[in-house]
Amino acid sequence: MSVNVSFILDLYETDLQDKEKLNNLYESGLKPLLTLLYAHPRLLMGIAVSGPILSYYKEKYPEAIQILGELTNRHQVEIISCGYYSPIFPLLFPIDRSAQIETLNALLRDTVGKRPRGLSLFSSIWDPSLVTTFQSCGIEYVLLDKSLVPPSKNSFLPIISSEQGKNIKILTVHNDLLPQRGENGNQWSVRVIKSLPENYEEARSLIVCLKLTLDQFVSVREDLGFHSFIDYIESENTLIQLTLPQIYLKNTKHFIPYYIPAGMHEKLSCRTSVPYSIQYNSSSFPYTIHDYLNTYVQTRHLYERMMYISMLISSCHGGDKMRKKAAQEKLWAAQAGDNFVSCNTALPATAAKLQRAYKLLNEAEKYVRESKYQNESITSFDYNGDGINEYVCQMENFNAVVSQNGGQIVDFNLLYAGANPASNLCRIEKFDGCNDFYNRGFFVDHLLEPDQFESFLQKENVTNTLFPTSNYEEKRFDNKRREIQLEAHCNFSSMKLLVSLKKHFNFSSNGVTVQYILKNESPFSLKGIFVVEINLSQTQFEKDKDTSQYQVELIVDNNKRLVDQNSFYRLDSGLSLLQITDTANKLLFLLEPNEESGFITSSIPYRRDVGGTEPAVISNTRCAQFWWNVDLAADRAIEKTINLSIIPAKKA
């Protein structure tokens, strides 16, 4: 008795940005693998590769691509698609799904001469709606991890799944059956045979698909038993019959009809319910990629921005076609799966990758605007799918999103600098010592009791500062004047004193002015401290550059003061102008209150699990806070205004 086994090499999960690692993997992994396959014609292997990696190796090592083409022509290697930038397909519009597949197919025809018939999904992130798109692109089968299929259907036979009258074949991947270090060929084959269904006599009809990365191949290749393993595979007494997915599917007549609901690899599901913790799903409902995004808010914000740019490009008719094409290419690059999720750890992508994706999306929006002249505008619609309208402000030099949740700017994309300084993380107690109960965006408002203020200064947990978690109501929205007026009501202090806060946003080409009217609606007087907070996230992550990219200068009593970037700074009164220099993007953020204020600034580091033994600092935020003492009699109000201007440093 022998069983079909198909080895699939994953090249698409390799980080393209790390050129040194790509070169090392070629020398230690891909080159020896191609040499091995060329020398042993009986060895068969599928290779899943993304467009950028294929293009890089084609340019850097053309001889490798030539050999790969020859191995493909003699049916020893099968090339498997994954979309040009290996995206997370359920997160894309159908038009982008098809474009990613067809673009890679065209490159593969030009390089190896074959159009792929199979698809490997990034971290097995699946949705039934993909079936129609995949079939229209000529995809006949998909590789999915076995954790997406119930044990009763996971019997080493191909599954056939239908959606809207379209069918696709699905091969399940059993990576628990990969050869282990020190395990010889006979021991491994016996373990594989034992895992097969006992009541199925014709093992030749079954298939065991195994996926391994180039790193895993390098590790196995260094094993002393590797060559004996190869000898066993090629021997006449082997229980293993190597095959390729397309060859197997062409000859088999055994399929299991089953509808696979939306889901993803088990290692992602375990990271979904509690941020940065491993919790197995005990419910009967599988987690989806959207559940994952709801858990990791900053990653979800990137997804929302990506969908907005997709919508802009899709609705752009006429204009400069070359610029529109350039915008599409930037969008596709931003859709790469590793900009959202790290395959190796199943953790969300690092802040560096998020900012890299924001840069690509900002460049795409810039091309769209250049392709067809667009006036500045503010639109109101449900930008993030939470059931409440947000305000998308499309200005000449930036794109901002104002949320009614907290009444703050949650996205602030600088089109020509290519950054989103409002993409801030939140502190988590297990890593940072305390929890942030609100999102750290632009113009976050707090009303504090005097005895809370010191704790707030020390960045300790203060959970009742009222407005950051309030739902503001729209009082006025004027697109022509670029104005947004919001209002929130809260109960202040233990006396439950009713207070209201009106926020009036007025946008211009180079910035925004925010007017505050804080009113005591209660019949009693109140005393407190009103704070307005601006948070600038780190957007510069080059290893050879200082991570303290923001330099802070103040005008206090008509004198300039330079603040130490690495220390906490407090000023009790007298601030009339704040200048924050973004050294990475060569910009100045000028913040001017209408009345002199107190001021606090500090750098907040964020530590996260990145797959190592200890959490590491992955990002920093420059937090700047204006504050005023408030003493309001019953039915009295105060008015404060802060103007934010963004100026190129060379023009300052």
JSON list of N, CA and C in Angstrom, two decimals, residues 15 17 88 91 276 292-293 295-306 330-331 333-342 347-363 410-413 417-426 537-541 606 608 618-621:
[
{"chain": "A", "resi": 15, "resn": "ASP", "atom": "N", "xyz": [9.47, 37.80, 3.72]},
{"chain": "A", "resi": 15, "resn": "ASP", "atom": "CA", "xyz": [9.40, 39.27, 3.72]},
{"chain": "A", "resi": 15, "resn": "ASP", "atom": "C", "xyz": [10.26, 39.83, 2.60]},
{"chain": "A", "resi": 17, "resn": "GLN", "atom": "N", "xyz": [10.89, 42.89, 1.94]},
{"chain": "A", "resi": 17, "resn": "GLN", "atom": "CA", "xyz": [11.65, 44.09, 2.30]},
{"chain": "A", "resi": 17, "resn": "GLN", "atom": "C", "xyz": [13.05, 43.74, 2.80]},
{"chain": "A", "resi": 88, "resn": "ILE", "atom": "N", "xyz": [-4.66, 39.19, 1.41]},
{"chain": "A", "resi": 88, "resn": "ILE", "atom": "CA", "xyz": [-5.71, 38.48, 2.13]},
{"chain": "A", "resi": 88, "resn": "ILE", "atom": "C", "xyz": [-6.99, 38.67, 1.31]},
{"chain": "A", "resi": 91, "resn": "LEU", "atom": "N", "xyz": [-10.49, 40.35, 2.10]},
{"chain": "A", "resi": 91, "resn": "LEU", "atom": "CA", "xyz": [-10.52, 41.78, 2.41]},
{"chain": "A", "resi": 91, "resn": "LEU", "atom": "C", "xyz": [-10.57, 42.66, 1.17]},
{"chain": "A", "resi": 276, "resn": "TYR", "atom": "N", "xyz": [-3.05, 39.62, 21.68]},
{"chain": "A", "resi": 276, "resn": "TYR", "atom": "CA", "xyz": [-1.70, 39.17, 22.01]},
{"chain": "A", "resi": 276, "resn": "TYR", "atom": "C", "xyz": [-1.69, 38.01, 23.02]},
{"chain": "A", "resi": 292, "resn": "TYR", "atom": "N", "xyz": [-10.68, 39.05, 13.66]},
{"chain": "A", "resi": 292, "resn": "TYR", "atom": "CA", "xyz": [-9.28, 39.36, 13.98]},
{"chain": "A", "resi": 292, "resn": "TYR", "atom": "C", "xyz": [-9.05, 40.88, 13.91]},
{"chain": "A", "resi": 293, "resn": "LEU", "atom": "N", "xyz": [-9.55, 41.52, 12.87]},
{"chain": "A", "resi": 293, "resn": "LEU", "atom": "CA", "xyz": [-9.37, 42.97, 12.73]},
{"chain": "A", "resi": 293, "resn": "LEU", "atom": "C", "xyz": [-10.10, 43.73, 13.82]},
{"chain": "A", "resi": 295, "resn": "THR", "atom": "N", "xyz": [-10.36, 42.82, 16.82]},
{"chain": "A", "resi": 295, "resn": "THR", "atom": "CA", "xyz": [-9.55, 42.69, 18.03]},
{"chain": "A", "resi": 295, "resn": "THR", "atom": "C", "xyz": [-8.34, 43.62, 17.99]},
{"chain": "A", "resi": 296, "resn": "TYR", "atom": "N", "xyz": [-7.74, 43.79, 16.81]},
{"chain": "A", "resi": 296, "resn": "TYR", "atom": "CA", "xyz": [-6.54, 44.62, 16.66]},
{"chain": "A", "resi": 296, "resn": "TYR", "atom": "C", "xyz": [-6.93, 45.88, 15.90]},
{"chain": "A", "resi": 297, "resn": "VAL", "atom": "N", "xyz": [-7.25, 46.93, 16.66]},
{"chain": "A", "resi": 297, "resn": "VAL", "atom": "CA", "xyz": [-7.88, 48.13, 16.11]},
{"chain": "A", "resi": 297, "resn": "VAL", "atom": "C", "xyz": [-7.00, 48.83, 15.09]},
{"chain": "A", "resi": 298, "resn": "GLN", "atom": "N", "xyz": [-5.69, 48.93, 15.35]},
{"chain": "A", "resi": 298, "resn": "GLN", "atom": "CA", "xyz": [-4.82, 49.66, 14.43]},
{"chain": "A", "resi": 298, "resn": "GLN", "atom": "C", "xyz": [-4.75, 48.96, 13.06]},
{"chain": "A", "resi": 299, "resn": "THR", "atom": "N", "xyz": [-4.77, 47.63, 13.07]},
{"chain": "A", "resi": 299, "resn": "THR", "atom": "CA", "xyz": [-4.79, 46.89, 11.81]},
{"chain": "A", "resi": 299, "resn": "THR", "atom": "C", "xyz": [-6.11, 47.11, 11.08]},
{"chain": "A", "resi": 300, "resn": "ARG", "atom": "N", "xyz": [-7.20, 47.20, 11.84]},
{"chain": "A", "resi": 300, "resn": "ARG", "atom": "CA", "xyz": [-8.50, 47.47, 11.22]},
{"chain": "A", "resi": 300, "resn": "ARG", "atom": "C", "xyz": [-8.52, 48.86, 10.57]},
{"chain": "A", "resi": 301, "resn": "HIS", "atom": "N", "xyz": [-7.89, 49.85, 11.21]},
{"chain": "A", "resi": 301, "resn": "HIS", "atom": "CA", "xyz": [-7.84, 51.18, 10.61]},
{"chain": "A", "resi": 301, "resn": "HIS", "atom": "C", "xyz": [-7.12, 51.15, 9.26]},
{"chain": "A", "resi": 302, "resn": "LEU", "atom": "N", "xyz": [-6.06, 50.33, 9.15]},
{"chain": "A", "resi": 302, "resn": "LEU", "atom": "CA", "xyz": [-5.39, 50.20, 7.86]},
{"chain": "A", "resi": 302, "resn": "LEU", "atom": "C", "xyz": [-6.33, 49.58, 6.83]},
{"chain": "A", "resi": 303, "resn": "TYR", "atom": "N", "xyz": [-7.08, 48.58, 7.22]},
{"chain": "A", "resi": 303, "resn": "TYR", "atom": "CA", "xyz": [-8.05, 47.95, 6.32]},
{"chain": "A", "resi": 303, "resn": "TYR", "atom": "C", "xyz": [-9.08, 48.97, 5.84]},
{"chain": "A", "resi": 304, "resn": "GLU", "atom": "N", "xyz": [-9.57, 49.82, 6.75]},
{"chain": "A", "resi": 304, "resn": "GLU", "atom": "CA", "xyz": [-10.55, 50.84, 6.37]},
{"chain": "A", "resi": 304, "resn": "GLU", "atom": "C", "xyz": [-9.96, 51.83, 5.36]},
{"chain": "A", "resi": 305, "resn": "ARG", "atom": "N", "xyz": [-8.72, 52.20, 5.58]},
{"chain": "A", "resi": 305, "resn": "ARG", "atom": "CA", "xyz": [-8.04, 53.11, 4.64]},
{"chain": "A", "resi": 305, "resn": "ARG", "atom": "C", "xyz": [-7.86, 52.43, 3.28]},
{"chain": "A", "resi": 306, "resn": "MET", "atom": "N", "xyz": [-7.51, 51.14, 3.29]},
{"chain": "A", "resi": 306, "resn": "MET", "atom": "CA", "xyz": [-7.33, 50.40, 2.05]},
{"chain": "A", "resi": 306, "resn": "MET", "atom": "C", "xyz": [-8.64, 50.33, 1.26]},
{"chain": "A", "resi": 330, "resn": "LYS", "atom": "N", "xyz": [0.10, 50.77, -6.56]},
{"chain": "A", "resi": 330, "resn": "LYS", "atom": "CA", "xyz": [0.41, 51.10, -5.17]},
{"chain": "A", "resi": 330, "resn": "LYS", "atom": "C", "xyz": [-0.61, 50.45, -4.23]},
{"chain": "A", "resi": 331, "resn": "LEU", "atom": "N", "xyz": [-1.88, 50.47, -4.64]},
{"chain": "A", "resi": 331, "resn": "LEU", "atom": "CA", "xyz": [-2.93, 49.83, -3.83]},
{"chain": "A", "resi": 331, "resn": "LEU", "atom": "C", "xyz": [-2.66, 48.35, -3.68]},
{"chain": "A", "resi": 333, "resn": "ALA", "atom": "N", "xyz": [0.13, 46.73, -3.85]},
{"chain": "A", "resi": 333, "resn": "ALA", "atom": "CA", "xyz": [1.29, 46.50, -2.97]},
{"chain": "A", "resi": 333, "resn": "ALA", "atom": "C", "xyz": [0.89, 46.66, -1.50]},
{"chain": "A", "resi": 334, "resn": "ALA", "atom": "N", "xyz": [0.01, 47.64, -1.22]},
{"chain": "A", "resi": 334, "resn": "ALA", "atom": "CA", "xyz": [-0.45, 47.84, 0.16]},
{"chain": "A", "resi": 334, "resn": "ALA", "atom": "C", "xyz": [-1.31, 46.69, 0.64]},
{"chain": "A", "resi": 335, "resn": "GLN", "atom": "N", "xyz": [-1.93, 45.94, -0.28]},
{"chain": "A", "resi": 335, "resn": "GLN", "atom": "CA", "xyz": [-2.81, 44.84, 0.08]},
{"chain": "A", "resi": 335, "resn": "GLN", "atom": "C", "xyz": [-2.05, 43.57, 0.47]},
{"chain": "A", "resi": 336, "resn": "ALA", "atom": "N", "xyz": [-0.74, 43.57, 0.43]},
{"chain": "A", "resi": 336, "resn": "ALA", "atom": "CA", "xyz": [0.05, 42.39, 0.79]},
{"chain": "A", "resi": 336, "resn": "ALA", "atom": "C", "xyz": [-0.35, 41.91, 2.19]},
{"chain": "A", "resi": 337, "resn": "GLY", "atom": "N", "xyz": [-0.52, 40.61, 2.32]},
{"chain": "A", "resi": 337, "resn": "GLY", "atom": "CA", "xyz": [-0.99, 40.06, 3.59]},
{"chain": "A", "resi": 337, "resn": "GLY", "atom": "C", "xyz": [-0.10, 40.38, 4.77]},
{"chain": "A", "resi": 338, "resn": "ASP", "atom": "N", "xyz": [1.24, 40.44, 4.55]},
{"chain": "A", "resi": 338, "resn": "ASP", "atom": "CA", "xyz": [2.12, 40.69, 5.69]},
{"chain": "A", "resi": 338, "resn": "ASP", "atom": "C", "xyz": [2.09, 42.14, 6.15]},
{"chain": "A", "resi": 339, "resn": "ASN", "atom": "N", "xyz": [1.34, 43.01, 5.46]},
{"chain": "A", "resi": 339, "resn": "ASN", "atom": "CA", "xyz": [1.10, 44.35, 6.00]},
{"chain": "A", "resi": 339, "resn": "ASN", "atom": "C", "xyz": [0.01, 44.34, 7.07]},
{"chain": "A", "resi": 340, "resn": "PHE", "atom": "N", "xyz": [-0.69, 43.21, 7.19]},
{"chain": "A", "resi": 340, "resn": "PHE", "atom": "CA", "xyz": [-1.76, 43.08, 8.18]},
{"chain": "A", "resi": 340, "resn": "PHE", "atom": "C", "xyz": [-1.43, 42.05, 9.25]},
{"chain": "A", "resi": 341, "resn": "VAL", "atom": "N", "xyz": [-0.87, 40.92, 8.83]},
{"chain": "A", "resi": 341, "resn": "VAL", "atom": "CA", "xyz": [-0.64, 39.80, 9.74]},
{"chain": "A", "resi": 341, "resn": "VAL", "atom": "C", "xyz": [0.75, 39.23, 9.49]},
{"chain": "A", "resi": 342, "resn": "SER", "atom": "N", "xyz": [1.43, 38.85, 10.56]},
{"chain": "A", "resi": 342, "resn": "SER", "atom": "CA", "xyz": [2.70, 38.14, 10.43]},
{"chain": "A", "resi": 342, "resn": "SER", "atom": "C", "xyz": [2.41, 36.65, 10.38]},
{"chain": "A", "resi": 347, "resn": "LEU", "atom": "N", "xyz": [0.62, 37.14, 14.78]},
{"chain": "A", "resi": 347, "resn": "LEU", "atom": "CA", "xyz": [0.39, 38.42, 15.44]},
{"chain": "A", "resi": 347, "resn": "LEU", "atom": "C", "xyz": [0.14, 39.49, 14.39]},
{"chain": "A", "resi": 348, "resn": "PRO", "atom": "N", "xyz": [-0.49, 40.60, 14.77]},
{"chain": "A", "resi": 348, "resn": "PRO", "atom": "CA", "xyz": [-0.68, 41.68, 13.79]},
{"chain": "A", "resi": 348, "resn": "PRO", "atom": "C", "xyz": [0.65, 42.24, 13.32]},
{"chain": "A", "resi": 349, "resn": "ALA", "atom": "N", "xyz": [0.64, 42.78, 12.13]},
{"chain": "A", "resi": 349, "resn": "ALA", "atom": "CA", "xyz": [1.87, 43.35, 11.57]},
{"chain": "A", "resi": 349, "resn": "ALA", "atom": "C", "xyz": [2.40, 44.46, 12.47]},
{"chain": "A", "resi": 350, "resn": "THR", "atom": "N", "xyz": [3.69, 44.66, 12.46]},
{"chain": "A", "resi": 350, "resn": "THR", "atom": "CA", "xyz": [4.31, 45.67, 13.30]},
{"chain": "A", "resi": 350, "resn": "THR", "atom": "C", "xyz": [3.93, 47.06, 12.82]},
{"chain": "A", "resi": 351, "resn": "ALA", "atom": "N", "xyz": [4.17, 48.06, 13.69]},
{"chain": "A", "resi": 351, "resn": "ALA", "atom": "CA", "xyz": [3.87, 49.44, 13.33]},
{"chain": "A", "resi": 351, "resn": "ALA", "atom": "C", "xyz": [4.66, 49.87, 12.10]},
{"chain": "A", "resi": 352, "resn": "ALA", "atom": "N", "xyz": [5.86, 49.33, 11.93]},
{"chain": "A", "resi": 352, "resn": "ALA", "atom": "CA", "xyz": [6.67, 49.68, 10.76]},
{"chain": "A", "resi": 352, "resn": "ALA", "atom": "C", "xyz": [5.98, 49.25, 9.47]},
{"chain": "A", "resi": 353, "resn": "LYS", "atom": "N", "xyz": [5.40, 48.05, 9.47]},
{"chain": "A", "resi": 353, "resn": "LYS", "atom": "CA", "xyz": [4.71, 47.57, 8.27]},
{"chain": "A", "resi": 353, "resn": "LYS", "atom": "C", "xyz": [3.41, 48.33, 8.04]},
{"chain": "A", "resi": 354, "resn": "LEU", "atom": "N", "xyz": [2.72, 48.69, 9.12]},
{"chain": "A", "resi": 354, "resn": "LEU", "atom": "CA", "xyz": [1.51, 49.49, 8.96]},
{"chain": "A", "resi": 354, "resn": "LEU", "atom": "C", "xyz": [1.83, 50.82, 8.29]},
{"chain": "A", "resi": 355, "resn": "GLN", "atom": "N", "xyz": [2.89, 51.47, 8.73]},
{"chain": "A", "resi": 355, "resn": "GLN", "atom": "CA", "xyz": [3.25, 52.76, 8.15]},
{"chain": "A", "resi": 355, "resn": "GLN", "atom": "C", "xyz": [3.73, 52.60, 6.71]},
{"chain": "A", "resi": 356, "resn": "ARG", "atom": "N", "xyz": [4.38, 51.49, 6.41]},
{"chain": "A", "resi": 356, "resn": "ARG", "atom": "CA", "xyz": [4.79, 51.23, 5.02]},
{"chain": "A", "resi": 356, "resn": "ARG", "atom": "C", "xyz": [3.56, 51.11, 4.12]},
{"chain": "A", "resi": 357, "resn": "ALA", "atom": "N", "xyz": [2.53, 50.44, 4.63]},
{"chain": "A", "resi": 357, "resn": "ALA", "atom": "CA", "xyz": [1.30, 50.30, 3.86]},
{"chain": "A", "resi": 357, "resn": "ALA", "atom": "C", "xyz": [0.58, 51.64, 3.72]},
{"chain": "A", "resi": 358, "resn": "TYR", "atom": "N", "xyz": [0.55, 52.44, 4.78]},
{"chain": "A", "resi": 358, "resn": "TYR", "atom": "CA", "xyz": [-0.06, 53.77, 4.70]},
{"chain": "A", "resi": 358, "resn": "TYR", "atom": "C", "xyz": [0.66, 54.62, 3.65]},
{"chain": "A", "resi": 359, "resn": "LYS", "atom": "N", "xyz": [1.97, 54.50, 3.58]},
{"chain": "A", "resi": 359, "resn": "LYS", "atom": "CA", "xyz": [2.73, 55.26, 2.59]},
{"chain": "A", "resi": 359, "resn": "LYS", "atom": "C", "xyz": [2.30, 54.89, 1.18]},
{"chain": "A", "resi": 360, "resn": "LEU", "atom": "N", "xyz": [2.12, 53.59, 0.92]},
{"chain": "A", "resi": 360, "resn": "LEU", "atom": "CA", "xyz": [1.69, 53.14, -0.40]},
{"chain": "A", "resi": 360, "resn": "LEU", "atom": "C", "xyz": [0.29, 53.65, -0.71]},
{"chain": "A", "resi": 361, "resn": "LEU", "atom": "N", "xyz": [-0.61, 53.62, 0.27]},
{"chain": "A", "resi": 361, "resn": "LEU", "atom": "CA", "xyz": [-1.98, 54.07, 0.05]},
{"chain": "A", "resi": 361, "resn": "LEU", "atom": "C", "xyz": [-2.03, 55.58, -0.16]},
{"chain": "A", "resi": 362, "resn": "ASN", "atom": "N", "xyz": [-1.20, 56.33, 0.55]},
{"chain": "A", "resi": 362, "resn": "ASN", "atom": "CA", "xyz": [-1.15, 57.78, 0.35]},
{"chain": "A", "resi": 362, "resn": "ASN", "atom": "C", "xyz": [-0.64, 58.12, -1.05]},
{"chain": "A", "resi": 363, "resn": "GLU", "atom": "N", "xyz": [0.35, 57.36, -1.52]},
{"chain": "A", "resi": 363, "resn": "GLU", "atom": "CA", "xyz": [0.84, 57.57, -2.88]},
{"chain": "A", "resi": 363, "resn": "GLU", "atom": "C", "xyz": [-0.24, 57.24, -3.90]},
{"chain": "A", "resi": 410, "resn": "VAL", "atom": "N", "xyz": [-9.09, 60.29, 13.85]},
{"chain": "A", "resi": 410, "resn": "VAL", "atom": "CA", "xyz": [-8.50, 58.97, 14.04]},
{"chain": "A", "resi": 410, "resn": "VAL", "atom": "C", "xyz": [-7.50, 58.61, 12.95]},
{"chain": "A", "resi": 411, "resn": "ASP", "atom": "N", "xyz": [-7.59, 59.27, 11.80]},
{"chain": "A", "resi": 411, "resn": "ASP", "atom": "CA", "xyz": [-6.62, 59.09, 10.71]},
{"chain": "A", "resi": 411, "resn": "ASP", "atom": "C", "xyz": [-6.22, 60.46, 10.21]},
{"chain": "A", "resi": 412, "resn": "PHE", "atom": "N", "xyz": [-4.92, 60.63, 9.95]},
{"chain": "A", "resi": 412, "resn": "PHE", "atom": "CA", "xyz": [-4.44, 61.91, 9.42]},
{"chain": "A", "resi": 412, "resn": "PHE", "atom": "C", "xyz": [-3.31, 61.59, 8.43]},
{"chain": "A", "resi": 413, "resn": "ASN", "atom": "N", "xyz": [-3.70, 61.34, 7.19]},
{"chain": "A", "resi": 413, "resn": "ASN", "atom": "CA", "xyz": [-2.75, 60.87, 6.19]},
{"chain": "A", "resi": 413, "resn": "ASN", "atom": "C", "xyz": [-2.13, 62.05, 5.45]},
{"chain": "A", "resi": 417, "resn": "ALA", "atom": "N", "xyz": [4.02, 63.42, 2.34]},
{"chain": "A", "resi": 417, "resn": "ALA", "atom": "CA", "xyz": [5.03, 62.85, 3.24]},
{"chain": "A", "resi": 417, "resn": "ALA", "atom": "C", "xyz": [4.88, 61.33, 3.31]},
{"chain": "A", "resi": 418, "resn": "GLY", "atom": "N", "xyz": [3.69, 60.83, 2.95]},
{"chain": "A", "resi": 418, "resn": "GLY", "atom": "CA", "xyz": [3.48, 59.39, 2.91]},
{"chain": "A", "resi": 418, "resn": "GLY", "atom": "C", "xyz": [3.34, 58.74, 4.26]},
{"chain": "A", "resi": 419, "resn": "ALA", "atom": "N", "xyz": [2.84, 59.46, 5.27]},
{"chain": "A", "resi": 419, "resn": "ALA", "atom": "CA", "xyz": [2.75, 58.90, 6.61]},
{"chain": "A", "resi": 419, "resn": "ALA", "atom": "C", "xyz": [1.37, 59.12, 7.19]},
{"chain": "A", "resi": 420, "resn": "ASN", "atom": "N", "xyz": [1.07, 58.39, 8.25]},
{"chain": "A", "resi": 420, "resn": "ASN", "atom": "CA", "xyz": [-0.17, 58.58, 9.01]},
{"chain": "A", "resi": 420, "resn": "ASN", "atom": "C", "xyz": [0.20, 58.74, 10.48]},
{"chain": "A", "resi": 421, "resn": "PRO", "atom": "N", "xyz": [0.54, 59.95, 10.92]},
{"chain": "A", "resi": 421, "resn": "PRO", "atom": "CA", "xyz": [0.98, 60.15, 12.31]},
{"chain": "A", "resi": 421, "resn": "PRO", "atom": "C", "xyz": [-0.11, 59.95, 13.34]},
{"chain": "A", "resi": 422, "resn": "ALA", "atom": "N", "xyz": [-1.37, 59.77, 12.92]},
{"chain": "A", "resi": 422, "resn": "ALA", "atom": "CA", "xyz": [-2.44, 59.51, 13.88]},
{"chain": "A", "resi": 422, "resn": "ALA", "atom": "C", "xyz": [-2.65, 58.01, 14.11]},
{"chain": "A", "resi": 423, "resn": "SER", "atom": "N", "xyz": [-1.85, 57.16, 13.48]},
{"chain": "A", "resi": 423, "resn": "SER", "atom": "CA", "xyz": [-1.97, 55.72, 13.66]},
{"chain": "A", "resi": 423, "resn": "SER", "atom": "C", "xyz": [-1.19, 55.29, 14.90]},
{"chain": "A", "resi": 424, "resn": "ASN", "atom": "N", "xyz": [-1.78, 55.52, 16.05]},
{"chain": "A", "resi": 424, "resn": "ASN", "atom": "CA", "xyz": [-1.13, 55.23, 17.33]},
{"chain": "A", "resi": 424, "resn": "ASN", "atom": "C", "xyz": [-1.63, 53.92, 17.91]},
{"chain": "A", "resi": 425, "resn": "LEU", "atom": "N", "xyz": [-0.73, 53.22, 18.58]},
{"chain": "A", "resi": 425, "resn": "LEU", "atom": "CA", "xyz": [-1.12, 52.05, 19.34]},
{"chain": "A", "resi": 425, "resn": "LEU", "atom": "C", "xyz": [-1.73, 52.49, 20.67]},
{"chain": "A", "resi": 426, "resn": "CYS", "atom": "N", "xyz": [-2.24, 51.54, 21.42]},
{"chain": "A", "resi": 426, "resn": "CYS", "atom": "CA", "xyz": [-2.73, 51.79, 22.77]},
{"chain": "A", "resi": 426, "resn": "CYS", "atom": "C", "xyz": [-1.96, 50.88, 23.72]},
{"chain": "A", "resi": 537, "resn": "SER", "atom": "N", "xyz": [2.34, 59.55, 16.09]},
{"chain": "A", "resi": 537, "resn": "SER", "atom": "CA", "xyz": [2.97, 58.23, 16.12]},
{"chain": "A", "resi": 537, "resn": "SER", "atom": "C", "xyz": [4.30, 58.24, 15.37]},
{"chain": "A", "resi": 538, "resn": "GLN", "atom": "N", "xyz": [5.13, 57.29, 15.73]},
{"chain": "A", "resi": 538, "resn": "GLN", "atom": "CA", "xyz": [6.39, 57.10, 15.02]},
{"chain": "A", "resi": 538, "resn": "GLN", "atom": "C", "xyz": [6.11, 56.58, 13.61]},
{"chain": "A", "resi": 539, "resn": "THR", "atom": "N", "xyz": [6.69, 57.22, 12.62]},
{"chain": "A", "resi": 539, "resn": "THR", "atom": "CA", "xyz": [6.54, 56.76, 11.23]},
{"chain": "A", "resi": 539, "resn": "THR", "atom": "C", "xyz": [7.88, 56.43, 10.59]},
{"chain": "A", "resi": 540, "resn": "GLN", "atom": "N", "xyz": [8.96, 56.70, 11.29]},
{"chain": "A", "resi": 540, "resn": "GLN", "atom": "CA", "xyz": [10.31, 56.43, 10.79]},
{"chain": "A", "resi": 540, "resn": "GLN", "atom": "C", "xyz": [10.87, 55.22, 11.53]},
{"chain": "A", "resi": 541, "resn": "PHE", "atom": "N", "xyz": [11.23, 54.15, 10.77]},
{"chain": "A", "resi": 541, "resn": "PHE", "atom": "CA", "xyz": [11.66, 52.92, 11.41]},
{"chain": "A", "resi": 541, "resn": "PHE", "atom": "C", "xyz": [12.98, 52.38, 10.86]},
{"chain": "A", "resi": 606, "resn": "TYR", "atom": "N", "xyz": [5.73, 51.64, 23.16]},
{"chain": "A", "resi": 606, "resn": "TYR", "atom": "CA", "xyz": [4.79, 50.52, 23.16]},
{"chain": "A", "resi": 606, "resn": "TYR", "atom": "C", "xyz": [5.58, 49.22, 22.99]},
{"chain": "A", "resi": 608, "resn": "ARG", "atom": "N", "xyz": [5.48, 45.05, 22.61]},
{"chain": "A", "resi": 608, "resn": "ARG", "atom": "CA", "xyz": [4.59, 43.99, 22.13]},
{"chain": "A", "resi": 608, "resn": "ARG", "atom": "C", "xyz": [5.36, 42.68, 21.99]},
{"chain": "A", "resi": 618, "resn": "ILE", "atom": "N", "xyz": [8.15, 48.34, 19.79]},
{"chain": "A", "resi": 618, "resn": "ILE", "atom": "CA", "xyz": [7.93, 48.34, 18.35]},
{"chain": "A", "resi": 618, "resn": "ILE", "atom": "C", "xyz": [7.56, 49.71, 17.81]},
{"chain": "A", "resi": 619, "resn": "SER", "atom": "N", "xyz": [7.20, 50.65, 18.72]},
{"chain": "A", "resi": 619, "resn": "SER", "atom": "CA", "xyz": [6.79, 51.97, 18.25]},
{"chain": "A", "resi": 619, "resn": "SER", "atom": "C", "xyz": [6.78, 52.93, 19.42]},
{"chain": "A", "resi": 620, "resn": "ASN", "atom": "N", "xyz": [6.79, 54.24, 19.10]},
{"chain": "A", "resi": 620, "resn": "ASN", "atom": "CA", "xyz": [6.69, 55.29, 20.10]},
{"chain": "A", "resi": 620, "resn": "ASN", "atom": "C", "xyz": [5.67, 56.32, 19.65]},
{"chain": "A", "resi": 621, "resn": "THR", "atom": "N", "xyz": [5.10, 57.02, 20.61]},
{"chain": "A", "resi": 621, "resn": "THR", "atom": "CA", "xyz": [4.18, 58.12, 20.33]},
{"chain": "A", "resi": 621, "resn": "THR", "atom": "C", "xyz": [4.64, 59.36, 21.06]}
]
